PDB file of C-alpha atoms in Angstrom:
ATOM      1  CA  MET A   1     -12.334  16.470  -2.630  1.00 48.00           C
ATOM      2  CA  GLY A   2     -15.645  13.413  -1.974  1.00 75.00           C
ATOM      3  CA  HIS A   3     -14.730  10.104  -2.881  1.00 89.00           C
ATOM      4  CA  ARG A   4     -15.962   8.641  -6.546  1.00 93.00           C
ATOM      5  CA  VAL A   5     -17.736   5.349  -6.941  1.00 96.00           C
ATOM      6  CA  LEU A   6     -18.126   3.576 -10.788  1.00 97.00           C
ATOM      7  CA  VAL A   7     -21.261   1.471 -11.351  1.00 97.00           C
ATOM      8  CA  VAL A   8     -20.950  -0.730 -14.484  1.00 97.00           C
ATOM      9  CA  GLU A   9     -24.454  -2.623 -14.679  1.00 95.00           C
ATOM     10  CA  ASP A  10     -26.538  -2.880 -18.028  1.00 93.00           C
ATOM     11  CA  GLU A  11     -29.280  -3.501 -16.201  1.00 92.00           C
ATOM     12  CA  GLU A  12     -31.202   0.776 -15.383  1.00 93.00           C
ATOM     13  CA  ASP A  13     -33.885  -0.767 -12.778  1.00 91.00           C
ATOM     14  CA  ILE A  14     -30.807  -1.694 -11.088  1.00 90.00           C
ATOM     15  CA  ALA A  15     -28.546   1.184 -12.007  1.00 93.00           C
ATOM     16  CA  PHE A  16     -30.693   3.829 -11.146  1.00 94.00           C
ATOM     17  CA  PRO A  17     -31.451   3.028  -7.621  1.00 92.00           C
ATOM     18  CA  LEU A  18     -27.413   2.018  -6.681  1.00 92.00           C
ATOM     19  CA  VAL A  19     -26.385   5.438  -8.240  1.00 94.00           C
ATOM     20  CA  ARG A  20     -29.088   7.858  -6.057  1.00 94.00           C
ATOM     21  CA  THR A  21     -28.606   5.540  -3.395  1.00 92.00           C
ATOM     22  CA  LEU A  22     -24.703   6.649  -3.481  1.00 93.00           C
ATOM     23  CA  GLU A  23     -25.684  10.121  -4.373  1.00 93.00           C
ATOM     24  CA  ARG A  24     -27.471  10.426  -0.964  1.00 91.00           C
ATOM     25  CA  GLU A  25     -24.306   9.210   0.637  1.00 88.00           C
ATOM     26  CA  GLY A  26     -22.055  12.272  -0.830  1.00 91.00           C
ATOM     27  CA  TYR A  27     -19.620  10.353  -3.189  1.00 93.00           C
ATOM     28  CA  GLU A  28     -19.502  11.377  -7.044  1.00 93.00           C
ATOM     29  CA  VAL A  29     -21.241   8.081  -9.384  1.00 96.00           C
ATOM     30  CA  GLY A  30     -20.610   7.740 -12.742  1.00 95.00           C
ATOM     31  CA  TRP A  31     -22.308   5.163 -14.412  1.00 96.00           C
ATOM     32  CA  VAL A  32     -21.738   2.418 -17.641  1.00 97.00           C
ATOM     33  CA  ASP A  33     -23.432  -0.111 -19.457  1.00 96.00           C
ATOM     34  CA  THR A  34     -20.775  -2.040 -21.123  1.00 97.00           C
ATOM     35  CA  GLY A  35     -17.264  -3.474 -19.757  1.00 95.00           C
ATOM     36  CA  GLN A  36     -15.935  -1.366 -22.427  1.00 96.00           C
ATOM     37  CA  LYS A  37     -17.228   1.938 -21.681  1.00 96.00           C
ATOM     38  CA  ALA A  38     -15.407   1.116 -17.751  1.00 96.00           C
ATOM     39  CA  LEU A  39     -12.200   0.408 -18.906  1.00 95.00           C
ATOM     40  CA  ALA A  40     -12.348   3.484 -20.630  1.00 94.00           C
ATOM     41  CA  GLU A  41     -14.092   5.632 -17.604  1.00 94.00           C
ATOM     42  CA  LEU A  42     -10.989   4.005 -15.395  1.00 92.00           C
ATOM     43  CA  GLU A  43      -8.142   5.157 -17.700  1.00 90.00           C
ATOM     44  CA  GLY A  44      -9.530   8.627 -17.855  1.00 84.00           C
ATOM     45  CA  ARG A  45     -11.059   9.678 -15.087  1.00 82.00           C
ATOM     46  CA  PRO A  46     -10.143   6.794 -12.195  1.00 81.00           C
ATOM     47  CA  ALA A  47     -12.497   5.588  -9.472  1.00 91.00           C
ATOM     48  CA  ASP A  48     -11.938   4.942  -5.383  1.00 91.00           C
ATOM     49  CA  VAL A  49     -14.465   2.059  -5.916  1.00 94.00           C
ATOM     50  CA  VAL A  50     -15.917   0.196  -8.732  1.00 96.00           C
ATOM     51  CA  ILE A  51     -19.202  -1.644  -8.482  1.00 96.00           C
ATOM     52  CA  LEU A  52     -18.932  -4.066 -11.051  1.00 94.00           C
ATOM     53  CA  ASP A  53     -21.570  -6.711 -12.778  1.00 92.00           C
ATOM     54  CA  LEU A  54     -20.870  -9.635 -14.051  1.00 88.00           C
ATOM     55  CA  GLY A  55     -23.257 -10.199 -17.045  1.00 88.00           C
ATOM     56  CA  LEU A  56     -22.425  -7.152 -19.189  1.00 93.00           C
ATOM     57  CA  PRO A  57     -23.105  -7.396 -22.537  1.00 93.00           C
ATOM     58  CA  ASP A  58     -19.863  -7.102 -23.765  1.00 93.00           C
ATOM     59  CA  LEU A  59     -17.093  -7.993 -21.800  1.00 92.00           C
ATOM     60  CA  ASP A  60     -17.103 -11.221 -18.950  1.00 89.00           C
ATOM     61  CA  GLY A  61     -16.541  -8.323 -15.253  1.00 88.00           C
ATOM     62  CA  LEU A  62     -14.349 -10.776 -14.421  1.00 88.00           C
ATOM     63  CA  GLU A  63     -12.114 -10.159 -17.940  1.00 92.00           C
ATOM     64  CA  VAL A  64     -13.067  -5.765 -17.222  1.00 93.00           C
ATOM     65  CA  CYS A  65     -11.357  -6.728 -14.235  1.00 91.00           C
ATOM     66  CA  ARG A  66      -8.942  -8.409 -15.008  1.00 88.00           C
ATOM     67  CA  ARG A  67      -8.070  -5.722 -17.623  1.00 92.00           C
ATOM     68  CA  ALA A  68      -8.540  -2.957 -14.925  1.00 92.00           C
ATOM     69  CA  ARG A  69      -5.946  -4.490 -12.538  1.00 88.00           C
ATOM     70  CA  GLU A  70      -2.801  -5.127 -15.887  1.00 88.00           C
ATOM     71  CA  ALA A  71      -4.369  -1.506 -16.464  1.00 88.00           C
ATOM     72  CA  GLY A  72      -3.093  -0.434 -12.815  1.00 85.00           C
ATOM     73  CA  TYR A  73      -6.177   0.591 -11.972  1.00 87.00           C
ATOM     74  CA  ASP A  74      -5.389   0.421  -7.973  1.00 83.00           C
ATOM     75  CA  GLY A  75      -8.386   1.460  -6.436  1.00 87.00           C
ATOM     76  CA  ALA A  76     -11.663  -1.443  -4.594  1.00 89.00           C
ATOM     77  CA  ILE A  77     -13.057  -3.581  -7.037  1.00 91.00           C
ATOM     78  CA  MET A  78     -16.366  -4.696  -5.786  1.00 90.00           C
ATOM     79  CA  ILE A  79     -18.412  -7.527  -8.099  1.00 88.00           C
ATOM     80  CA  VAL A  80     -21.979  -7.778  -7.262  1.00 86.00           C
ATOM     81  CA  THR A  81     -23.582 -10.622  -9.338  1.00 79.00           C
ATOM     82  CA  ALA A  82     -26.343 -13.239  -9.830  1.00 76.00           C
ATOM     83  CA  ARG A  83     -24.103 -16.270  -9.906  1.00 65.00           C
ATOM     84  CA  ALA A  84     -24.056 -17.081  -6.518  1.00 57.00           C
ATOM     85  CA  GLY A  85     -21.478 -20.245  -6.768  1.00 58.00           C
ATOM     86  CA  GLU A  86     -17.993 -19.983  -4.628  1.00 50.00           C
ATOM     87  CA  LEU A  87     -16.396 -20.465  -7.387  1.00 48.00           C
ATOM     88  CA  ASP A  88     -17.196 -17.531  -9.104  1.00 57.00           C
ATOM     89  CA  ARG A  89     -16.571 -16.000  -5.734  1.00 58.00           C
ATOM     90  CA  VAL A  90     -12.581 -17.768  -5.819  1.00 61.00           C
ATOM     91  CA  VAL A  91     -12.411 -16.682  -9.772  1.00 63.00           C
ATOM     92  CA  GLY A  92     -13.530 -12.955  -9.101  1.00 62.00           C
ATOM     93  CA  LEU A  93     -11.292 -13.077  -6.199  1.00 69.00           C
ATOM     94  CA  ASP A  94      -8.079 -14.231  -7.966  1.00 71.00           C
ATOM     95  CA  TYR A  95      -9.054 -11.913 -11.109  1.00 76.00           C
ATOM     96  CA  GLY A  96      -8.033  -8.877  -8.565  1.00 79.00           C
ATOM     97  CA  ALA A  97     -11.992  -7.811  -7.155  1.00 83.00           C
ATOM     98  CA  ASP A  98     -11.661  -6.878  -3.904  1.00 83.00           C
ATOM     99  CA  ASP A  99     -14.971  -7.919  -1.996  1.00 83.00           C
ATOM    100  CA  TYR A 100     -18.486  -9.639  -3.894  1.00 81.00           C
ATOM    101  CA  LEU A 101     -21.822  -8.917  -3.085  1.00 83.00           C
ATOM    102  CA  SER A 102     -24.431 -11.676  -4.212  1.00 81.00           C
ATOM    103  CA  LYS A 103     -27.764 -10.910  -5.877  1.00 79.00           C
ATOM    104  CA  PRO A 104     -30.597  -9.875  -4.906  1.00 79.00           C
ATOM    105  CA  PHE A 105     -28.606  -7.526  -2.442  1.00 82.00           C
ATOM    106  CA  GLY A 106     -29.975  -4.765   0.562  1.00 86.00           C
ATOM    107  CA  LEU A 107     -28.708  -0.925  -0.520  1.00 86.00           C
ATOM    108  CA  ALA A 108     -27.722  -1.150   3.573  1.00 87.00           C
ATOM    109  CA  GLU A 109     -25.096  -4.117   2.912  1.00 86.00           C
ATOM    110  CA  LEU A 110     -23.791  -2.116  -0.052  1.00 87.00           C
ATOM    111  CA  GLN A 111     -23.039   1.173   1.286  1.00 89.00           C
ATOM    112  CA  ALA A 112     -21.397  -0.660   4.394  1.00 88.00           C
ATOM    113  CA  ARG A 113     -19.702  -2.369   1.857  1.00 87.00           C
ATOM    114  CA  VAL A 114     -18.308   0.268  -0.371  1.00 91.00           C
ATOM    115  CA  ARG A 115     -17.157   2.244   3.235  1.00 89.00           C
ATOM    116  CA  ALA A 116     -15.399  -0.897   4.341  1.00 85.00           C
ATOM    117  CA  LEU A 117     -13.452  -0.541   0.783  1.00 86.00           C
ATOM    118  CA  LEU A 118     -12.776   2.617   0.442  1.00 85.00           C
ATOM    119  CA  ARG A 119     -11.134   3.165   4.056  1.00 79.00           C
ATOM    120  CA  ARG A 120      -9.105   0.184   2.959  1.00 72.00           C
ATOM    121  CA  THR A 121      -7.814   1.842  -0.535  1.00 66.00           C
ATOM    122  CA  ALA A 122      -7.549   4.641   1.427  1.00 62.00           C
ATOM    123  CA  GLY A 123      -4.952   3.056   3.874  1.00 54.00           C
ATOM    124  CA  ALA A 124      -3.194   0.797   1.105  1.00 52.00           C
ATOM    125  CA  ARG A 125      -2.431   4.357  -1.352  1.00 50.00           C
ATOM    126  CA  GLU A 126      -1.100   6.212   1.558  1.00 51.00           C
ATOM    127  CA  SER A 127       0.823   4.276   3.358  1.00 47.00           C
ATOM    128  CA  ALA A 128       4.680   3.661   2.661  1.00 46.00           C
ATOM    129  CA  PRO A 129       6.577   0.921   3.612  1.00 45.00           C
ATOM    130  CA  VAL A 130       7.879   1.300   7.075  1.00 48.00           C
ATOM    131  CA  ASP A 131       9.712  -1.468   9.285  1.00 52.00           C
ATOM    132  CA  GLY A 132       6.366  -3.601  10.717  1.00 64.00           C
ATOM    133  CA  VAL A 133       4.144  -1.658   9.493  1.00 76.00           C
ATOM    134  CA  LEU A 134       0.685  -3.943   8.194  1.00 84.00           C
ATOM    135  CA  ARG A 135       1.049  -3.725   4.188  1.00 83.00           C
ATOM    136  CA  ILE A 136      -2.229  -5.436   2.724  1.00 85.00           C
ATOM    137  CA  ASP A 137      -2.063  -5.931  -1.286  1.00 84.00           C
ATOM    138  CA  VAL A 138      -5.681  -7.361  -1.919  1.00 80.00           C
ATOM    139  CA  ALA A 139      -5.456  -7.406  -5.567  1.00 76.00           C
ATOM    140  CA  ALA A 140      -2.556  -9.633  -5.191  1.00 80.00           C
ATOM    141  CA  ARG A 141      -3.344 -11.204  -1.854  1.00 84.00           C
ATOM    142  CA  ARG A 142      -0.033 -10.520   0.346  1.00 86.00           C
ATOM    143  CA  VAL A 143       0.429  -9.200   3.182  1.00 89.00           C
ATOM    144  CA  TYR A 144       4.279  -7.279   4.067  1.00 88.00           C
ATOM    145  CA  SER A 145       5.561  -6.339   7.135  1.00 86.00           C
ATOM    146  CA  GLY A 146       7.391  -3.087   6.347  1.00 78.00           C
ATOM    147  CA  GLU A 147       9.211  -4.467   2.871  1.00 78.00           C
ATOM    148  CA  ASP A 148       9.423  -8.112   4.108  1.00 84.00           C
ATOM    149  CA  GLU A 149       6.347 -10.321   2.740  1.00 88.00           C
ATOM    150  CA  VAL A 150       4.317 -12.572   5.659  1.00 90.00           C
ATOM    151  CA  PRO A 151       4.277 -15.981   4.140  1.00 90.00           C
ATOM    152  CA  LEU A 152       0.094 -16.566   4.616  1.00 89.00           C
ATOM    153  CA  THR A 153      -2.164 -19.486   3.635  1.00 90.00           C
ATOM    154  CA  GLY A 154      -5.408 -19.101   2.031  1.00 86.00           C
ATOM    155  CA  LYS A 155      -7.278 -18.805   5.103  1.00 88.00           C
ATOM    156  CA  GLU A 156      -4.953 -16.790   7.499  1.00 90.00           C
ATOM    157  CA  PHE A 157      -5.002 -14.525   4.732  1.00 90.00           C
ATOM    158  CA  ASP A 158      -8.858 -13.991   4.150  1.00 89.00           C
ATOM    159  CA  VAL A 159      -9.023 -13.996   8.018  1.00 91.00           C
ATOM    160  CA  LEU A 160      -6.096 -10.660   8.390  1.00 93.00           C
ATOM    161  CA  SER A 161      -8.382  -9.404   5.311  1.00 90.00           C
ATOM    162  CA  ILE A 162     -11.749  -9.337   7.136  1.00 90.00           C
ATOM    163  CA  LEU A 163      -9.586  -8.000  10.132  1.00 92.00           C
ATOM    164  CA  ALA A 164      -7.964  -4.716   9.245  1.00 89.00           C
ATOM    165  CA  ALA A 165     -11.041  -4.148   6.837  1.00 85.00           C
ATOM    166  CA  ASN A 166     -12.447  -3.369   9.981  1.00 87.00           C
ATOM    167  CA  ARG A 167      -9.327  -1.829  12.131  1.00 85.00           C
ATOM    168  CA  ASP A 168     -10.120  -1.707  16.011  1.00 87.00           C
ATOM    169  CA  LYS A 169     -14.150  -3.477  15.697  1.00 91.00           C
ATOM    170  CA  VAL A 170     -14.550  -6.329  16.728  1.00 93.00           C
ATOM    171  CA  VAL A 171     -15.586  -9.228  14.237  1.00 92.00           C
ATOM    172  CA  SER A 172     -18.033 -11.935  15.877  1.00 92.00           C
ATOM    173  CA  ARG A 173     -16.797 -15.378  15.530  1.00 89.00           C
ATOM    174  CA  GLY A 174     -19.351 -16.364  13.411  1.00 87.00           C
ATOM    175  CA  ARG A 175     -19.055 -13.800  10.932  1.00 87.00           C
ATOM    176  CA  LEU A 176     -14.951 -14.803  10.327  1.00 88.00           C
ATOM    177  CA  MET A 177     -16.206 -18.507  10.104  1.00 86.00           C
ATOM    178  CA  ALA A 178     -19.842 -17.647   7.690  1.00 84.00           C
ATOM    179  CA  ASP A 179     -17.041 -14.892   5.851  1.00 82.00           C
ATOM    180  CA  VAL A 180     -13.921 -17.388   5.668  1.00 83.00           C
ATOM    181  CA  TRP A 181     -15.030 -20.971   5.803  1.00 76.00           C
ATOM    182  CA  ASP A 182     -19.249 -21.123   4.733  1.00 64.00           C
ATOM    183  CA  GLU A 183     -22.088 -19.744   6.340  1.00 56.00           C
ATOM    184  CA  ASN A 184     -23.671 -23.697   6.271  1.00 54.00           C
ATOM    185  CA  TRP A 185     -19.649 -24.551   8.048  1.00 53.00           C
ATOM    186  CA  TYR A 186     -21.098 -27.521  10.246  1.00 52.00           C
ATOM    187  CA  GLY A 187     -17.260 -27.811  11.472  1.00 53.00           C
ATOM    188  CA  SER A 188     -16.033 -27.011  15.213  1.00 56.00           C
ATOM    189  CA  THR A 189     -14.973 -23.404  15.939  1.00 64.00           C
ATOM    190  CA  LYS A 190     -11.609 -24.181  16.764  1.00 77.00           C
ATOM    191  CA  THR A 191     -10.595 -24.219  13.501  1.00 82.00           C
ATOM    192  CA  LEU A 192     -10.742 -20.630  13.489  1.00 87.00           C
ATOM    193  CA  ASP A 193      -8.641 -20.600  16.676  1.00 89.00           C
ATOM    194  CA  VAL A 194      -6.043 -22.371  15.357  1.00 89.00           C
ATOM    195  CA  THR A 195      -5.647 -20.008  12.086  1.00 91.00           C
ATOM    196  CA  ILE A 196      -5.427 -17.084  14.610  1.00 93.00           C
ATOM    197  CA  GLY A 197      -2.982 -18.666  16.355  1.00 92.00           C
ATOM    198  CA  ARG A 198      -0.647 -19.421  13.319  1.00 92.00           C
ATOM    199  CA  LEU A 199      -1.707 -16.187  12.374  1.00 93.00           C
ATOM    200  CA  ARG A 200      -0.126 -13.978  15.333  1.00 92.00           C
ATOM    201  CA  GLN A 201       2.855 -16.254  15.058  1.00 92.00           C
ATOM    202  CA  LYS A 202       3.039 -15.058  11.965  1.00 91.00           C
ATOM    203  CA  LEU A 203       3.187 -11.144  12.290  1.00 92.00           C
ATOM    204  CA  GLU A 204       5.105 -11.230  15.714  1.00 90.00           C
ATOM    205  CA  SER A 205       7.532 -13.263  13.899  1.00 90.00           C
ATOM    206  CA  GLN A 206       7.792 -10.391  11.292  1.00 88.00           C
ATOM    207  CA  GLY A 207       8.094  -8.036  13.849  1.00 88.00           C
ATOM    208  CA  VAL A 208       4.377  -6.209  12.783  1.00 89.00           C
ATOM    209  CA  SER A 209       3.280  -4.271  15.436  1.00 85.00           C
ATOM    210  CA  ASP A 210      -0.638  -4.696  14.877  1.00 89.00           C
ATOM    211  CA  ARG A 211      -2.395  -7.573  17.189  1.00 90.00           C
ATOM    212  CA  VAL A 212      -5.050  -9.649  16.324  1.00 94.00           C
ATOM    213  CA  VAL A 213      -6.504  -9.078  19.924  1.00 93.00           C
ATOM    214  CA  ALA A 214      -9.543 -11.951  21.246  1.00 92.00           C
ATOM    215  CA  VAL A 215     -12.590 -10.625  23.296  1.00 92.00           C
ATOM    216  CA  ARG A 216     -13.941 -13.005  25.185  1.00 89.00           C
ATOM    217  CA  GLY A 217     -17.657 -14.560  24.173  1.00 86.00           C
ATOM    218  CA  VAL A 218     -17.084 -12.393  20.958  1.00 91.00           C
ATOM    219  CA  GLY A 219     -14.936 -12.051  18.718  1.00 93.00           C
ATOM    220  CA  PHE A 220     -11.481 -10.580  17.266  1.00 95.00           C
ATOM    221  CA  ARG A 221      -9.810  -7.267  16.837  1.00 93.00           C
ATOM    222  CA  LEU A 222      -6.661  -6.008  15.159  1.00 93.00           C
ATOM    223  CA  GLU A 223      -5.607  -3.129  16.707  1.00 88.00           C
ATOM    224  CA  GLY A 224      -2.103  -1.049  16.779  1.00 76.00           C
ATOM    225  CA  ALA A 225      -0.022  -2.017  19.564  1.00 54.00           C
ATOM    226  CA  PRO A 226       0.220  -0.512  22.759  1.00 46.00           C
ATOM    227  CA  GLU A 227       3.015   2.799  23.377  1.00 41.00           C
ATOM    228  CA  ALA A 228       5.608   2.279  25.120  1.00 36.00           C
TER     229      ALA A 228
END
């Protein structure tokens, strides 16, 4: 059965291209134009991914996100908005969003992010707590090794989340610096190396089998431990 995506957007000239693009990708796509309709839709017909606009006519998108999580929705929520401020992004993630995309955005970028969210949520839903197996609760911003929580700082969590969303693929140093710190960061990239070092130590101390591997001159990759 194919994946279902729910688009929550009140502007037709934005919603229609999104719906058409996602349908061409093979997804089953629903579209609603208010927050109340989105909550009702999720209750009756859950989606794998929700693409949620913040500027809805009845409820703020952040409130929709919060209510959906409180009602038990465990799929992915990607916020799309013209609000580009860092504070809005942080608040959205705190309310339970998994990703944040600022308008205007390219359809190719949105497609790539939807695919990444589907991989992430599919893994989270299928995995049961097993000793040494890494489990990431994006909504709660918590990481587990089996049933034991791995205490991470905010930056460590963000780095790990990006690596996990691109498991077995190299994520460049530049992307990690831009996504976790700031695209206009002018400090030393040693900050990233220090964060990676602490992250490795914490994962190893908790018996996590996955490893953060450095690819010289490029970036980092999260991969499973090799078989003995």
